Tab-separated table of C-alpha atoms and ligand atoms in Angstrom:
chain	number	residue	atom	x	y	z
L	109	MET	CA	29.090	106.846	84.486
L	110	SER	CA	26.605	109.599	83.735
L	111	LEU	CA	27.503	111.876	86.630
L	112	SER	CA	28.604	115.292	85.463
L	113	ILE	CA	30.913	117.743	87.140
L	114	ASN	CA	30.644	121.484	87.397
L	115	HIS	CA	31.094	122.864	83.885
L	116	LYS	CA	33.274	125.691	85.140
L	117	ALA	CA	35.645	123.233	86.844
L	118	ARG	CA	35.711	120.971	83.792
L	119	VAL	CA	37.335	123.575	81.591
L	120	LEU	CA	40.132	124.454	84.028
L	121	GLU	CA	43.618	123.622	82.739
L	122	VAL	CA	47.021	123.122	84.339
L	123	PRO	CA	48.649	126.579	84.334
L	124	GLY	CA	51.255	127.183	81.609
L	125	ILE	CA	53.952	127.671	84.257
L	126	ARG	CA	53.347	124.202	85.664
L	127	GLN	CA	52.995	122.599	82.239
L	128	PHE	CA	56.568	123.521	81.538
L	129	ALA	CA	57.896	122.620	84.962
L	130	ASN	CA	56.100	119.248	84.701
L	131	GLN	CA	57.921	118.428	81.446
L	132	LEU	CA	61.230	118.742	83.255
L	133	VAL	CA	61.199	115.218	84.686
L	134	ARG	CA	62.021	114.054	81.168
L	135	PHE	CA	65.026	116.407	80.990
L	136	PRO	CA	67.131	115.658	84.078
L	137	ASN	CA	70.057	117.787	82.837
L	138	ALA	CA	67.966	120.798	81.949
L	139	VAL	CA	68.454	124.155	83.657
L	140	ASN	CA	65.106	125.023	85.194
L	141	LEU	CA	64.382	128.752	85.205
L	142	THR	CA	60.617	128.452	85.492
L	143	ILE	CA	59.592	128.532	89.120
L	144	GLY	CA	58.854	131.648	91.123
L	145	GLN	CA	60.013	130.759	94.563
L	146	PRO	CA	63.058	132.050	96.451
L	147	ASP	CA	65.951	129.588	96.507
L	148	PHE	CA	66.922	130.691	100.031
L	149	PRO	CA	65.975	128.591	103.047
L	150	THR	CA	63.270	129.881	105.393
L	151	PRO	CA	65.118	131.915	108.090
L	152	SER	CA	66.329	129.697	110.946
L	153	SER	CA	64.435	131.446	113.719
L	154	VAL	CA	61.223	131.187	111.682
L	155	LYS	CA	61.741	127.455	111.264
L	156	GLU	CA	62.464	127.144	114.964
L	157	ALA	CA	59.255	129.005	115.858
L	158	GLY	CA	57.291	126.521	113.761
L	159	ILE	CA	59.090	123.523	115.294
L	160	ARG	CA	58.565	124.915	118.808
L	161	ALA	CA	54.862	125.309	118.135
L	162	ILE	CA	54.590	121.657	117.114
L	163	THR	CA	56.673	120.472	120.112
L	164	ASN	CA	54.432	122.489	122.429
L	165	ASN	CA	51.312	120.967	120.916
L	166	GLN	CA	50.210	124.197	119.282
L	167	THR	CA	48.648	122.075	116.590
L	168	SER	CA	44.962	122.843	116.947
L	169	TYR	CA	42.612	125.232	115.151
L	170	SER	CA	43.067	128.929	115.762
L	171	HIS	CA	40.541	131.748	115.620
L	172	ASN	CA	39.058	131.685	112.113
L	173	ALA	CA	40.703	134.991	111.261
L	174	GLY	CA	44.066	133.684	112.521
L	175	MET	CA	45.817	134.179	115.863
L	176	LEU	CA	45.311	137.682	117.176
L	177	GLU	CA	49.048	137.896	117.827
L	178	LEU	CA	49.789	137.227	114.155
L	179	ARG	CA	47.148	139.732	113.056
L	180	GLN	CA	48.752	142.285	115.375
L	181	ALA	CA	52.187	141.511	113.960
L	182	THR	CA	50.750	141.945	110.447
L	183	ALA	CA	49.150	145.284	111.337
L	184	SER	CA	52.409	146.525	112.914
L	185	PHE	CA	54.428	145.428	109.896
L	186	PHE	CA	52.283	147.455	107.494
L	187	LYS	CA	52.057	150.434	109.851
L	188	ASP	CA	55.827	150.559	110.331
L	189	THR	CA	56.705	149.861	106.704
L	190	TYR	CA	54.012	151.740	104.771
L	191	ASN	CA	52.296	153.858	107.407
L	192	PHE	CA	48.739	152.639	106.925
L	193	SER	CA	46.617	151.107	109.663
L	194	TYR	CA	44.300	148.140	109.725
L	195	ASP	CA	42.562	146.963	112.872
L	196	PRO	CA	43.876	143.489	113.779
L	197	GLU	CA	40.554	142.665	115.495
L	198	THR	CA	38.301	143.296	112.512
L	199	GLU	CA	40.242	144.138	109.356
L	200	ILE	CA	42.791	141.342	108.878
L	201	VAL	CA	42.292	137.671	107.994
L	202	ILE	CA	45.176	135.186	107.895
L	203	THR	CA	44.814	132.811	104.951
L	204	ASN	CA	46.442	129.716	103.474
L	205	GLY	CA	48.838	131.678	101.303
L	206	ALA	CA	47.978	134.670	99.168
L	207	SER	CA	46.204	132.239	96.819
L	208	GLU	CA	43.461	131.562	99.321
L	209	GLY	CA	43.233	135.299	99.985
L	210	ILE	CA	42.594	135.932	96.287
L	211	ASP	CA	39.986	133.173	96.223
L	212	SER	CA	38.182	134.356	99.366
L	213	VAL	CA	38.038	137.977	98.226
L	214	PHE	CA	36.739	137.178	94.748
L	215	ARG	CA	34.181	134.698	96.075
L	216	THR	CA	32.991	137.385	98.470
L	217	ILE	CA	32.520	140.163	95.929
L	218	LEU	CA	31.805	138.584	92.544
L	219	GLU	CA	28.515	137.498	91.047
L	220	GLU	CA	27.537	135.895	87.720
L	221	GLY	CA	28.115	138.318	84.862
L	222	ASP	CA	30.506	140.641	86.702
L	223	GLU	CA	33.729	141.701	85.050
L	224	VAL	CA	37.187	142.198	86.545
L	225	ILE	CA	39.782	144.328	84.774
L	226	ILE	CA	43.349	143.039	85.016
L	227	PRO	CA	46.411	144.669	83.457
L	228	ALA	CA	48.252	142.027	81.416
L	229	PRO	CA	50.555	140.140	80.763
L	230	ILE	CA	49.794	138.768	84.213
L	231	TYR	CA	50.118	135.814	86.583
L	232	SER	CA	47.753	133.050	85.558
L	233	GLY	CA	46.313	132.431	89.031
L	234	TYR	CA	43.466	134.967	88.920
L	235	GLU	CA	41.374	134.134	85.872
L	236	PRO	CA	40.336	130.581	86.892
L	237	ILE	CA	39.137	131.808	90.293
L	238	ILE	CA	37.199	134.672	88.742
L	239	GLU	CA	35.605	132.346	86.201
L	240	LEU	CA	34.644	129.819	88.878
L	241	CYS	CA	32.643	132.697	90.383
L	242	GLY	CA	30.774	133.083	87.087
L	243	ALA	CA	32.516	136.371	86.355
L	244	LYS	CA	34.764	137.301	83.453
L	245	VAL	CA	38.219	138.854	83.166
L	246	VAL	CA	38.802	141.758	80.807
L	247	TYR	CA	42.517	142.244	80.169
L	248	LEU	CA	44.009	145.688	79.868
L	249	ASN	CA	46.969	145.379	77.539
L	250	THR	CA	50.163	146.912	78.933
L	251	ALA	CA	52.639	145.375	76.478
L	252	ASP	CA	52.821	148.595	74.446
L	253	THR	CA	52.857	150.957	77.440
L	254	GLY	CA	56.008	149.760	79.195
L	255	PHE	CA	54.024	146.986	80.934
L	256	LEU	CA	52.318	149.578	83.140
L	257	PRO	CA	48.570	150.281	83.029
L	258	SER	CA	47.593	153.349	81.021
L	259	PRO	CA	45.016	155.366	83.028
L	260	GLU	CA	43.292	156.507	79.803
L	261	ARG	CA	42.973	152.950	78.574
L	262	LEU	CA	41.681	151.847	81.953
L	263	LYS	CA	39.087	154.597	82.016
L	264	ALA	CA	37.806	153.573	78.610
L	265	MET	CA	37.417	149.964	79.751
L	266	VAL	CA	35.227	150.529	82.798
L	267	THR	CA	31.599	149.613	82.094
L	268	GLN	CA	28.429	148.937	84.075
L	269	LYS	CA	29.597	145.351	84.438
L	270	THR	CA	32.997	146.196	85.930
L	271	LYS	CA	32.993	145.021	89.523
L	272	ALA	CA	36.681	145.181	90.356
L	273	ILE	CA	40.179	145.866	89.157
L	274	LEU	CA	43.062	143.650	90.148
L	275	LEU	CA	46.548	145.117	90.402
L	276	ASN	CA	49.730	143.132	90.912
L	277	TYR	CA	52.802	145.312	91.411
L	278	PRO	CA	55.688	144.457	91.574
L	279	SER	CA	54.373	142.322	88.774
L	280	ASN	CA	54.607	138.704	87.880
L	281	PRO	CA	55.790	138.060	85.085
L	282	ILE	CA	57.585	141.332	84.276
L	283	GLY	CA	58.970	142.628	87.559
L	284	VAL	CA	57.867	146.226	86.965
L	285	ILE	CA	56.729	148.435	89.827
L	286	ILE	CA	54.352	151.403	89.828
L	287	GLN	CA	56.004	154.702	90.768
L	288	PRO	CA	54.041	157.169	92.944
L	289	GLU	CA	53.267	159.539	90.020
L	290	LEU	CA	51.451	156.849	88.033
L	291	MET	CA	49.822	155.523	91.190
L	292	ASP	CA	48.463	159.023	91.912
L	293	GLU	CA	46.913	159.097	88.443
L	294	LEU	CA	45.380	155.646	88.803
L	295	VAL	CA	44.008	156.492	92.221
L	296	ALA	CA	42.510	159.759	90.944
L	297	LEU	CA	40.705	157.739	88.304
L	298	LEU	CA	39.592	154.903	90.585
L	299	GLU	CA	38.364	157.361	93.189
L	300	ASN	CA	35.548	158.280	90.830
L	301	GLN	CA	34.609	154.735	89.840
L	302	ASP	CA	32.309	152.554	91.865
L	303	ILE	CA	34.495	149.449	91.724
L	304	TYR	CA	36.475	147.284	94.135
L	305	ILE	CA	40.252	147.324	94.091
L	306	VAL	CA	42.081	144.078	94.767
L	307	SER	CA	45.801	144.636	95.100
L	308	ASP	CA	48.069	141.606	95.202
L	309	GLU	CA	51.319	142.972	96.621
L	310	ILE	CA	53.004	139.664	97.394
L	311	TYR	CA	56.296	140.942	95.907
L	312	SER	CA	56.260	144.303	97.723
L	313	GLU	CA	59.350	143.530	99.782
L	314	ASN	CA	61.342	142.596	96.695
L	315	THR	CA	61.985	145.963	95.075
L	316	PHE	CA	65.374	147.134	93.876
L	317	GLY	CA	66.160	150.811	94.043
L	318	SER	CA	62.914	152.460	95.068
L	319	LYS	CA	60.507	151.477	97.810
L	320	HIS	CA	57.217	149.835	96.912
L	321	CYS	CA	54.284	152.229	96.517
L	322	SER	CA	51.194	150.552	97.976
L	323	ILE	CA	47.761	151.541	96.765
L	324	ALA	CA	46.556	150.783	100.301
L	325	SER	CA	48.276	153.968	101.453
L	326	TYR	CA	45.595	156.065	99.661
L	327	PRO	CA	42.820	156.580	102.235
L	328	GLN	CA	40.282	157.634	99.581
L	329	LEU	CA	40.069	154.028	98.320
L	330	ARG	CA	40.126	152.337	101.675
L	331	ASP	CA	36.415	151.491	101.939
L	332	ARG	CA	36.539	149.229	98.869
L	333	LEU	CA	40.128	148.076	98.692
L	334	PHE	CA	41.490	144.638	99.560
L	335	LEU	CA	45.210	144.180	100.045
L	336	ILE	CA	46.407	140.625	99.411
L	337	HIS	CA	49.756	139.673	100.825
L	338	GLY	CA	51.732	136.869	102.449
L	339	LEU	CA	55.076	135.460	103.468
L	340	SER	CA	55.739	133.102	100.555
L	341	LYS	CA	58.102	135.406	98.693
L	342	SER	CA	59.354	137.896	101.296
L	343	HIS	CA	60.507	135.215	103.745
L	344	SER	CA	60.911	132.240	101.453
L	345	MET	CA	57.945	130.475	103.025
L	346	THR	CA	56.027	129.125	100.028
L	347	GLY	CA	55.372	125.777	101.703
L	348	TRP	CA	54.212	127.224	105.021
L	349	ARG	CA	51.106	128.714	103.393
L	350	ILE	CA	50.655	131.977	105.230
L	351	GLY	CA	48.877	134.867	103.522
L	352	PHE	CA	46.898	137.908	104.683
L	353	ILE	CA	43.903	139.866	103.512
L	354	LEU	CA	43.558	143.425	104.753
L	355	GLY	CA	40.351	145.327	104.071
L	356	PRO	CA	37.649	147.514	105.610
L	357	LYS	CA	35.667	146.059	108.509
L	358	LYS	CA	32.279	146.041	106.782
L	359	LEU	CA	33.635	143.919	103.925
L	360	MET	CA	36.014	141.767	105.952
L	361	GLU	CA	33.103	140.316	107.974
L	362	HIS	CA	31.933	138.662	104.770
L	363	VAL	CA	35.418	137.684	103.610
L	364	LEU	CA	35.941	135.977	106.960
L	365	ASN	CA	32.797	133.908	106.473
L	366	VAL	CA	33.924	132.736	103.036
L	367	HIS	CA	37.393	131.947	104.379
L	368	LEU	CA	36.135	130.006	107.397
L	369	TYR	CA	33.800	127.777	105.424
L	370	ASN	CA	36.620	127.077	103.020
L	371	SER	CA	39.446	126.300	105.416
L	372	ILE	CA	38.483	127.122	109.055
L	373	CYS	CA	41.892	128.713	109.622
L	374	ALA	CA	45.520	128.718	108.449
L	375	SER	CA	47.897	126.082	109.853
L	376	LEU	CA	48.694	126.975	113.476
L	377	PRO	CA	52.424	126.064	113.553
L	378	SER	CA	52.833	128.150	110.391
L	379	GLN	CA	51.100	131.055	112.106
L	380	TYR	CA	53.669	130.907	114.920
L	381	ALA	CA	56.388	130.928	112.294
L	382	GLY	CA	54.658	133.926	110.687
L	383	ILE	CA	54.781	135.921	113.936
L	384	GLU	CA	58.523	135.378	114.081
L	385	ALA	CA	58.972	136.370	110.426
L	386	LEU	CA	57.040	139.626	110.772
L	387	THR	CA	58.450	140.566	114.157
L	388	ASN	CA	62.110	139.561	114.256
L	389	CYS	CA	63.027	138.904	110.620
L	390	ARG	CA	62.054	142.095	108.875
L	391	GLU	CA	65.523	142.564	107.409
L	392	VAL	CA	65.386	139.193	105.606
L	393	PRO	CA	63.874	140.404	102.284
L	394	ALA	CA	66.544	143.129	101.985
L	395	THR	CA	69.261	140.483	102.379
L	396	MET	CA	67.686	138.434	99.589
L	397	ASN	CA	67.354	141.551	97.433
L	398	VAL	CA	71.125	142.092	97.464
L	399	GLU	CA	71.442	138.717	95.769
L	400	TYR	CA	68.471	139.281	93.419
L	401	ILE	CA	69.984	142.568	92.227
L	402	LYS	CA	73.260	140.830	91.298
L	403	ARG	CA	71.342	138.154	89.444
L	404	ARG	CA	69.028	140.616	87.723
L	405	ASP	CA	71.978	142.705	86.532
L	406	PHE	CA	73.741	139.627	85.233
L	407	VAL	CA	70.716	138.219	83.384
L	408	PHE	CA	69.715	141.633	82.020
L	409	GLU	CA	73.214	142.255	80.715
L	410	ARG	CA	73.395	138.801	79.109
L	411	LEU	CA	69.986	139.122	77.454
L	412	THR	CA	70.733	142.560	76.039
L	413	SER	CA	74.111	141.363	74.786
L	414	MET	CA	72.239	138.589	72.941
L	415	GLY	CA	70.248	141.328	71.215
L	416	LEU	CA	66.979	140.679	73.057
L	417	ASP	CA	64.648	143.542	73.786
L	418	VAL	CA	63.927	143.566	77.510
L	419	VAL	CA	62.645	145.903	80.217
L	420	LYS	CA	64.974	146.046	83.224
L	421	PRO	CA	62.873	144.824	86.152
L	422	ASN	CA	62.923	146.674	89.445
L	423	GLY	CA	61.004	144.209	91.567
L	424	ALA	CA	59.997	140.557	92.098
L	425	PHE	CA	62.478	138.068	90.561
L	426	TYR	CA	61.387	137.684	86.958
L	427	ILE	CA	62.569	139.087	83.651
L	428	PHE	CA	60.480	139.074	80.464
L	429	PRO	CA	62.507	139.388	77.242
L	430	SER	CA	60.905	139.703	73.836
L	431	ILE	CA	61.480	136.836	71.401
L	432	LYS	CA	59.417	138.386	68.618
L	433	GLN	CA	62.441	138.682	66.329
L	434	PHE	CA	62.583	134.886	66.017
L	435	GLY	CA	59.159	134.700	64.435
L	436	MET	CA	57.719	131.815	66.363
L	437	PRO	CA	55.091	131.531	69.086
L	438	SER	CA	56.479	131.619	72.622
L	439	TYR	CA	55.264	128.083	73.348
L	440	GLU	CA	57.225	126.750	70.395
L	441	PHE	CA	60.276	128.813	71.348
L	442	ALA	CA	60.206	127.510	74.940
L	443	THR	CA	59.617	123.920	73.821
L	444	ARG	CA	62.509	124.011	71.366
L	445	LEU	CA	64.784	125.714	73.884
L	446	LEU	CA	64.075	122.916	76.351
L	447	HIS	CA	64.409	120.067	73.845
L	448	GLU	CA	67.392	121.390	71.893
L	449	ASN	CA	69.465	123.205	74.510
L	450	GLY	CA	68.095	122.065	77.862
L	451	VAL	CA	66.763	125.299	79.366
L	452	ALA	CA	63.245	125.570	80.771
L	453	VAL	CA	61.580	128.993	80.713
L	454	VAL	CA	57.886	129.873	80.711
L	455	PRO	CA	56.303	130.902	77.395
L	456	GLY	CA	54.832	134.394	77.566
L	457	SER	CA	51.495	133.037	76.365
L	458	ALA	CA	51.094	131.491	79.842
L	459	PHE	CA	50.467	135.066	81.006
L	460	THR	CA	47.550	135.781	78.657
L	461	GLU	CA	47.555	136.576	74.957
L	462	HIS	CA	49.273	139.869	75.746
L	463	GLY	CA	52.344	137.892	76.826
L	464	GLU	CA	52.719	136.279	73.404
L	465	GLY	CA	56.098	137.101	71.874
L	466	TYR	CA	57.930	136.951	75.232
L	467	ILE	CA	59.392	134.387	77.630
L	468	ARG	CA	59.575	134.593	81.412
L	469	ILE	CA	62.846	133.784	83.105
L	470	SER	CA	62.903	133.449	86.885
L	471	TYR	CA	66.167	134.495	88.509
L	472	ALA	CA	65.239	133.009	91.855
L	473	TYR	CA	68.035	130.579	91.086
L	474	ALA	CA	71.694	130.578	92.131
L	475	MET	CA	74.266	132.257	89.885
L	476	PRO	CA	75.814	129.037	88.474
L	477	MET	CA	72.363	127.987	87.205
L	478	LEU	CA	71.779	131.383	85.667
L	479	GLU	CA	75.213	131.377	84.034
L	480	LYS	CA	74.599	127.941	82.555
L	481	GLY	CA	71.073	128.877	81.487
L	482	MET	CA	72.201	132.084	79.745
L	483	LYS	CA	75.014	130.279	77.951
L	484	ARG	CA	72.618	127.662	76.636
L	485	LEU	CA	70.040	130.284	75.668
L	486	GLU	CA	72.717	132.140	73.732
L	487	GLN	CA	73.709	128.944	71.912
L	488	PHE	CA	70.061	128.317	71.028
L	489	ILE	CA	69.582	131.852	69.754
L	490	THR	CA	72.810	131.757	67.775
L	491	ALA	CA	71.701	128.525	66.111
L	492	LEU	CA	68.331	130.096	65.303
L	493	GLY	CA	70.160	132.960	63.618
L	494	LYS	CA	71.957	130.479	61.397
L	495	HIS	CA	68.795	128.558	60.568
L	496	PRO	CA	65.967	131.092	60.423
L	497	ILE	CA	62.607	129.606	61.130
L	498	SER	CA	59.884	129.554	58.544
L	499	THR	CA	56.884	129.078	60.856
L	500	LYS	CA	54.194	131.714	61.368
L	501	LEU	CA	55.308	135.141	62.391
L	502	VAL	CA	54.050	136.731	65.575
L	503	SER	CA	53.704	139.907	63.505
L	504	SER	CA	50.239	141.013	64.518
L	505	SER	CA	49.929	139.463	67.974
L	506	SER	CA	47.650	141.351	70.312
L	507	ALA	CA	50.748	142.337	72.244
L	508	ASP	CA	51.476	144.838	69.472
L	509	LYS	CA	48.073	146.481	69.581
T	246	PLP	C1	51.394	137.402	91.816
T	246	PLP	C2	51.239	136.218	92.699
T	246	PLP	N1	50.241	136.193	93.595
T	246	PLP	C3	50.058	135.130	94.393
T	246	PLP	C4	50.899	134.037	94.335
T	246	PLP	C5	50.654	132.872	95.256
T	246	PLP	O1	51.199	133.130	96.522
T	246	PLP	P1	51.047	132.085	97.714
T	246	PLP	O2	52.151	131.092	97.591
T	246	PLP	O3	51.221	132.919	98.955
T	246	PLP	O4	49.714	131.475	97.625
T	246	PLP	C6	51.949	134.019	93.419
T	246	PLP	C7	52.832	132.847	93.299
T	246	PLP	O5	53.685	132.747	92.461
T	246	PLP	C8	52.140	135.147	92.585
T	246	PLP	O6	53.121	135.209	91.698
């Protein structure tokens, strides 16, 4: 067969996170700490709203931007929670998860040769989409600045080619959040740059201690800012596929066109479920957070007692300890940990080269799993101490630069 396929699609690979999760079928007794989805069920009333919609034959297409009622519920949620306003008629599009929101926004704004700056280590879901648009990602290393973007470094990276910056706080894979002081500095810098801001705040409702600071609450950026969000994490609705894009009217007209040719609309029963989640289940994320905090404290304490260097996360449900002291690449560390002691974690290299020297542990798992996982990790590390490894050192990885 001599038919070719798009060269940009041909080079796409299975994300590192999935590569590890996919190996697990061969390790039925392994403790899986790889996946980033809440282990709580979708709230009952949300499920019932979805079931009711199906029973009542609400199974057709909706408006391309999503049901007006869901857009209104989305606007009210953000107004009440963060005090910024978007017009449900013209400034909100309901998507098939945040993933489709990211895709629709980038396909609307990017052209061949454009560059997008992304602070890293970072979730692996952005780069393939950006590259399919013919654009390129330029990573801003945060590994030596507490995993937060340095405004000076950012300023130095902006060039004529920079079309957008993507921010993801609370972050995947580290779980750090941006405090208002740093956000003020970043906004002051971005205010003077002619670039789009794409802010993926899917973990905003999962913060521990201080409230999420949304960049969408800075009116000076509003005319070129897209807020990406959704219900996957906040309401444990990953399989329902409901996301939102919020942005200024003049840009959202174009985003809506890209979205509608891609998927017409989000699933209608899921949209009914979404209305219930945003209207009557606003306390749900806080209930989950109580549990996440216990788990985070437990895992953090165990990792530090094992002598691992780790930043205490204050959002999302991931923790990102350093494994540099063991002198092996993160992929090798994760592979050996799975094969020798039956724990699956994601190698830091799955989150760009700046994640090399780390592993990501998800604590969206019940306590008994975490206890078992930490015990096995400790046994693995102890054995490594007794039999030091002679493979290449991670000494000058880019994460140190
Ligand atoms: C940072 C980030 N953005 C987006 C997504 C995808 O969200 P959704 O399931 O709503 O498409 C994920 C999933 O893990 C994520 O971690």
